[in-house]
Amino acid sequence: MLKDLSLETVLNNLTMGIAILDEERDFVYINDLTTRITGYSLSDITNLEQWFEAAFPDPVERGKIYSDFKGKLANGEHYNRVSEIMTKSGEKKFVEFRVNPIEKDYLLINLVDVSRRIEREKEIKYLSYHDELTDLYNRRYFEEEMERLDDSRLYPISIIIGDLDNLKAVNDNYGHLLGDEYLRKAAQILKELLRSEDVVARIGGDEFAILLSETDKKAAAHICERIKAEFNQYNNADSFPIEFKISLGCATARKKTKKLTDIYNQADKNMYKDKGRR
């Protein structure tokens, strides 16, 4: 019964793409799944170099991958790699390649579309470092960045700690849905006012922290003034039923000799001083 089952039928029913190249690195076989993954059939593309040019339009990236690929094969080694490719239709996909020499000069390439896996890994990584409600960084990321900047050359480094006033009163009197709106609006203001390289995080229920590299004490104080002015402007618009205010404290490390955890604690104390003045 098996004698009636052709090899091509078997290869076209595998759950991975298959491509075979001869000693000239011309394609001699491409199964159906390879065509579905890449968009290319055997009639569309003749040799490996041509496919590399189509799949990796960036010449610098293409050169690095192709060089690594040729080096592995020259040493008779297997080649495994996950790369983002451009399909025939212009769609981008993440594909895992496994290249194995077969017989004397032939190559067997296995292709697996791992786009879903890669995107899921990116999503998990993103969520592990971000606060879901505000889309700011979370405490974990903030603490890792403090540790990283401790040994950097980006001094002076300033830290601003903010505590959203009246959030408990909002939650108690109007519910947590409105409280969430207060938090989201606060996060929006902080993101819009700060540089893309600044680390803005929600580190607790109503607490925010900002890590500012190459920012001295005077500049940090000016940023605090701008933040409060923006809060006041929104508050004066009477958009919320309870005052939309934030208490802020900042501290600066001028040199490496001061640990950023100490600067964080000082900024936190200064924030409570600011809150006590109200």
Coordinates of C-alpha atoms in Angstrom, one line a residue:
M1 CA 0.0 0.0 0.0
L2 CA 2.9 2.4 0.8
K3 CA 4.4 1.9 -2.6
D4 CA 1.6 4.0 -4.1
L5 CA 2.5 6.9 -1.8
S6 CA 4.9 9.3 -3.6
L7 CA 7.8 11.1 -1.8
E8 CA 6.4 14.4 -3.0
T9 CA 3.1 13.7 -1.4
V10 CA 4.9 13.0 1.9
L11 CA 7.0 16.2 1.7
N12 CA 4.0 18.3 0.9
N13 CA 2.2 17.1 4.0
L14 CA 4.9 17.8 6.4
T15 CA 4.4 20.4 9.1
M16 CA 7.6 22.3 8.2
G17 CA 8.8 23.8 5.0
I18 CA 11.4 21.9 3.0
A19 CA 13.8 23.2 0.3
I20 CA 16.6 21.3 -1.3
L21 CA 19.6 23.0 -3.1
D22 CA 22.2 21.4 -5.3
E23 CA 25.9 21.9 -5.4
E24 CA 25.5 25.2 -7.3
R25 CA 23.1 26.4 -4.6
D26 CA 20.2 26.3 -7.0
F27 CA 16.8 25.2 -5.7
V28 CA 15.8 21.8 -7.0
Y29 CA 12.8 21.3 -4.7
I30 CA 10.5 23.5 -2.6
N31 CA 7.5 21.9 -0.9
D32 CA 4.0 23.5 -0.7
L33 CA 4.5 24.8 2.9
T34 CA 7.7 26.6 2.0
T35 CA 5.7 28.4 -0.7
R36 CA 3.0 29.3 1.8
I37 CA 5.6 30.6 4.3
T38 CA 7.7 32.6 1.9
G39 CA 5.3 33.2 -1.0
Y40 CA 7.9 31.8 -3.5
S41 CA 7.6 28.7 -5.6
L42 CA 10.3 27.0 -7.5
S43 CA 9.4 28.9 -10.6
D44 CA 9.8 32.3 -8.8
I45 CA 13.3 32.0 -7.5
T46 CA 16.2 30.0 -8.8
N47 CA 19.1 30.2 -6.4
L48 CA 20.0 30.9 -2.8
E49 CA 21.7 34.2 -3.4
Q50 CA 18.6 35.5 -5.2
W51 CA 16.4 34.4 -2.4
F52 CA 18.6 36.1 0.2
E53 CA 18.3 39.4 -1.7
A54 CA 14.5 39.1 -1.7
A55 CA 14.1 37.9 1.9
F56 CA 16.6 40.4 3.5
P57 CA 16.3 43.8 1.7
D58 CA 18.7 45.5 4.2
P59 CA 22.1 44.8 2.6
V60 CA 24.0 45.1 5.9
E61 CA 21.8 42.6 7.7
R62 CA 21.8 40.3 4.6
G63 CA 25.6 40.4 4.4
K64 CA 26.0 39.4 8.1
I65 CA 23.5 36.5 7.8
Y66 CA 24.9 35.3 4.5
S67 CA 28.5 35.4 5.8
D68 CA 27.6 33.5 8.9
F69 CA 25.7 31.0 6.8
K70 CA 28.5 30.4 4.3
G71 CA 31.0 30.1 7.2
K72 CA 29.0 27.4 8.9
L73 CA 28.6 25.4 5.7
A74 CA 32.3 25.8 4.8
N75 CA 33.1 24.0 8.1
G76 CA 30.5 21.3 7.4
E77 CA 28.4 22.6 10.3
H78 CA 24.6 22.7 10.7
Y79 CA 23.1 26.2 10.5
N80 CA 20.2 27.2 12.8
R81 CA 18.8 30.7 13.0
V82 CA 15.6 32.6 13.6
S83 CA 15.3 35.6 11.3
E84 CA 12.7 38.1 10.2
I85 CA 12.2 37.7 6.4
M86 CA 10.3 39.6 3.8
T87 CA 7.8 37.4 1.9
K88 CA 7.0 37.7 -1.8
S89 CA 3.9 39.8 -0.9
G90 CA 6.0 42.2 1.3
E91 CA 4.7 40.7 4.6
K92 CA 7.3 40.3 7.4
K93 CA 7.5 36.9 9.1
F94 CA 9.8 35.3 11.7
V95 CA 11.1 32.1 10.3
E96 CA 13.4 29.4 11.9
F97 CA 15.8 27.9 9.5
R98 CA 17.6 24.7 9.9
V99 CA 20.2 23.9 7.2
N100 CA 21.8 20.5 7.0
P101 CA 24.3 19.3 4.4
I102 CA 23.1 16.0 2.8
E103 CA 24.9 13.6 0.5
K104 CA 28.0 15.2 -0.9
D105 CA 27.0 18.7 -2.0
Y106 CA 23.3 19.1 -1.4
L107 CA 21.6 21.2 1.3
L108 CA 18.4 20.4 3.1
I109 CA 16.6 23.5 4.5
N110 CA 13.8 23.2 7.0
L111 CA 11.6 26.3 7.6
V112 CA 9.2 26.9 10.4
D113 CA 7.0 30.0 10.7
V114 CA 7.5 31.1 14.3
S115 CA 5.9 34.5 14.0
R116 CA 3.2 33.8 16.6
R117 CA 5.8 32.5 19.1
I118 CA 8.0 35.5 18.6
E119 CA 5.2 38.0 18.9
R120 CA 3.9 36.2 22.1
E121 CA 7.4 36.3 23.6
K122 CA 7.6 40.0 22.8
E123 CA 4.1 40.5 24.4
I124 CA 5.1 38.6 27.6
K125 CA 8.4 40.6 27.8
Y126 CA 6.5 43.9 27.3
L127 CA 3.9 43.0 30.0
S128 CA 6.7 41.9 32.4
Y129 CA 8.1 45.5 32.3
H130 CA 4.9 47.6 31.9
D131 CA 2.0 48.6 34.1
E132 CA -1.2 47.3 32.4
L133 CA -3.4 50.2 33.4
T134 CA -1.3 53.2 32.4
D135 CA 1.1 51.6 29.9
L136 CA 4.0 53.1 31.9
Y137 CA 7.0 51.0 33.0
N138 CA 6.5 49.1 36.2
R139 CA 8.6 49.0 39.5
R140 CA 10.6 46.0 38.3
Y141 CA 11.8 47.9 35.2
F142 CA 12.5 51.1 37.1
E143 CA 14.6 49.3 39.7
E144 CA 16.6 47.5 36.9
E145 CA 17.2 50.8 35.2
M146 CA 18.4 52.4 38.4
E147 CA 20.9 49.5 38.8
R148 CA 22.1 49.9 35.3
L149 CA 22.5 53.6 35.5
D150 CA 24.4 53.3 38.8
D151 CA 27.5 52.4 36.8
S152 CA 26.9 54.6 33.8
R153 CA 28.5 57.8 32.7
L154 CA 25.2 59.6 32.4
Y155 CA 25.6 61.7 35.6
P156 CA 24.1 63.9 36.9
I157 CA 21.1 61.6 37.4
S158 CA 17.9 62.9 39.0
I159 CA 14.9 61.0 40.3
I160 CA 11.4 62.4 40.8
I161 CA 8.8 60.6 42.9
G162 CA 5.2 61.5 42.5
D163 CA 2.1 60.6 44.6
L164 CA -1.3 61.3 43.1
D165 CA -3.3 63.2 45.7
N166 CA -7.0 62.4 46.5
L167 CA -7.0 59.0 44.7
K168 CA -8.5 57.2 47.8
A169 CA -11.2 59.8 48.0
V170 CA -12.0 59.4 44.3
N171 CA -12.2 55.6 44.7
D172 CA -14.3 55.7 47.9
N173 CA -16.8 58.3 46.6
Y174 CA -16.9 57.6 42.9
G175 CA -15.5 54.1 42.4
H176 CA -12.3 52.6 41.0
L177 CA -13.3 53.2 37.4
L178 CA -13.0 56.9 37.9
G179 CA -9.9 56.4 40.0
D180 CA -8.4 54.6 37.0
E181 CA -9.1 57.6 34.8
Y182 CA -7.2 59.8 37.2
L183 CA -4.2 57.4 37.0
R184 CA -4.4 57.2 33.2
K185 CA -4.6 61.0 32.9
A186 CA -1.6 61.4 35.2
A187 CA 0.4 58.9 33.2
Q188 CA -0.5 60.7 30.0
I189 CA 0.7 64.0 31.3
L190 CA 4.0 62.5 32.5
K191 CA 4.7 60.8 29.2
E192 CA 3.9 63.9 27.1
L193 CA 6.1 66.2 29.2
L194 CA 9.2 63.9 29.4
R195 CA 11.9 62.8 26.9
S196 CA 11.7 59.5 25.2
E197 CA 14.9 58.4 27.0
D198 CA 13.5 59.2 30.4
V199 CA 12.1 56.3 32.5
V200 CA 8.6 57.0 33.7
A201 CA 7.1 54.3 35.9
R202 CA 4.0 53.5 38.0
I203 CA 5.6 52.0 41.0
G204 CA 2.6 51.6 43.3
G205 CA -1.1 52.2 43.5
D206 CA -0.9 56.0 43.3
E207 CA 2.8 56.4 43.1
F208 CA 5.0 57.3 40.1
A209 CA 8.7 57.5 39.6
I210 CA 10.8 59.3 37.0
L211 CA 14.5 58.5 36.2
L212 CA 16.3 61.3 34.4
S213 CA 19.8 60.7 33.1
E214 CA 22.1 63.7 32.4
T215 CA 19.7 66.0 34.4
D216 CA 20.9 68.2 37.2
K217 CA 19.0 69.4 40.2
K218 CA 17.9 72.7 38.6
A219 CA 16.5 70.9 35.5
A220 CA 14.7 68.3 37.7
A221 CA 13.1 71.1 39.7
H222 CA 12.0 72.8 36.5
I223 CA 10.4 69.5 35.3
C224 CA 8.5 69.2 38.6
E225 CA 7.1 72.8 38.0
R226 CA 6.0 71.9 34.5
I227 CA 4.3 68.7 35.7
K228 CA 2.4 70.6 38.4
A229 CA 1.4 73.4 36.0
E230 CA 0.0 70.8 33.6
F231 CA -2.0 69.1 36.4
N232 CA -3.3 72.5 37.5
Q233 CA -4.3 73.4 34.0
Y234 CA -6.3 70.2 33.6
N235 CA -7.7 70.6 37.1
N236 CA -8.8 74.1 36.4
A237 CA -10.8 72.8 33.4
D238 CA -13.1 71.2 36.1
S239 CA -13.0 67.8 34.3
F240 CA -12.9 65.7 37.5
P241 CA -15.2 66.0 40.5
I242 CA -12.3 65.9 43.0
E243 CA -9.1 67.9 42.7
F244 CA -6.6 66.4 40.3
K245 CA -3.3 67.1 42.1
I246 CA 0.1 65.4 42.5
S247 CA 2.8 65.8 45.2
L248 CA 6.4 65.6 43.9
G249 CA 9.8 65.3 45.3
C250 CA 13.1 65.2 43.5
A251 CA 16.8 64.5 44.3
T252 CA 20.0 64.4 42.3
A253 CA 23.2 62.4 42.2
R254 CA 25.9 64.6 40.7
K255 CA 28.5 61.8 40.7
K256 CA 28.8 58.1 40.8
T257 CA 29.7 58.2 44.4
K258 CA 26.1 58.5 45.4
K259 CA 24.0 55.4 45.0
L260 CA 20.7 55.9 43.1
T261 CA 18.8 53.9 45.8
D262 CA 19.8 56.7 48.2
I263 CA 18.7 59.3 45.7
Y264 CA 15.4 57.5 45.3
N265 CA 14.8 57.5 49.1
Q266 CA 15.7 61.2 49.3
A267 CA 13.3 62.0 46.5
D268 CA 10.6 60.0 48.3
K269 CA 11.1 62.0 51.5
N270 CA 11.0 65.2 49.6
M271 CA 7.7 64.1 48.0
Y272 CA 6.2 63.6 51.5
K273 CA 7.4 67.1 52.5
D274 CA 5.6 68.5 49.5
K275 CA 2.5 66.6 50.4
G276 CA 2.7 67.9 54.0
R277 CA 2.7 71.5 52.7
R278 CA -0.8 71.1 51.3

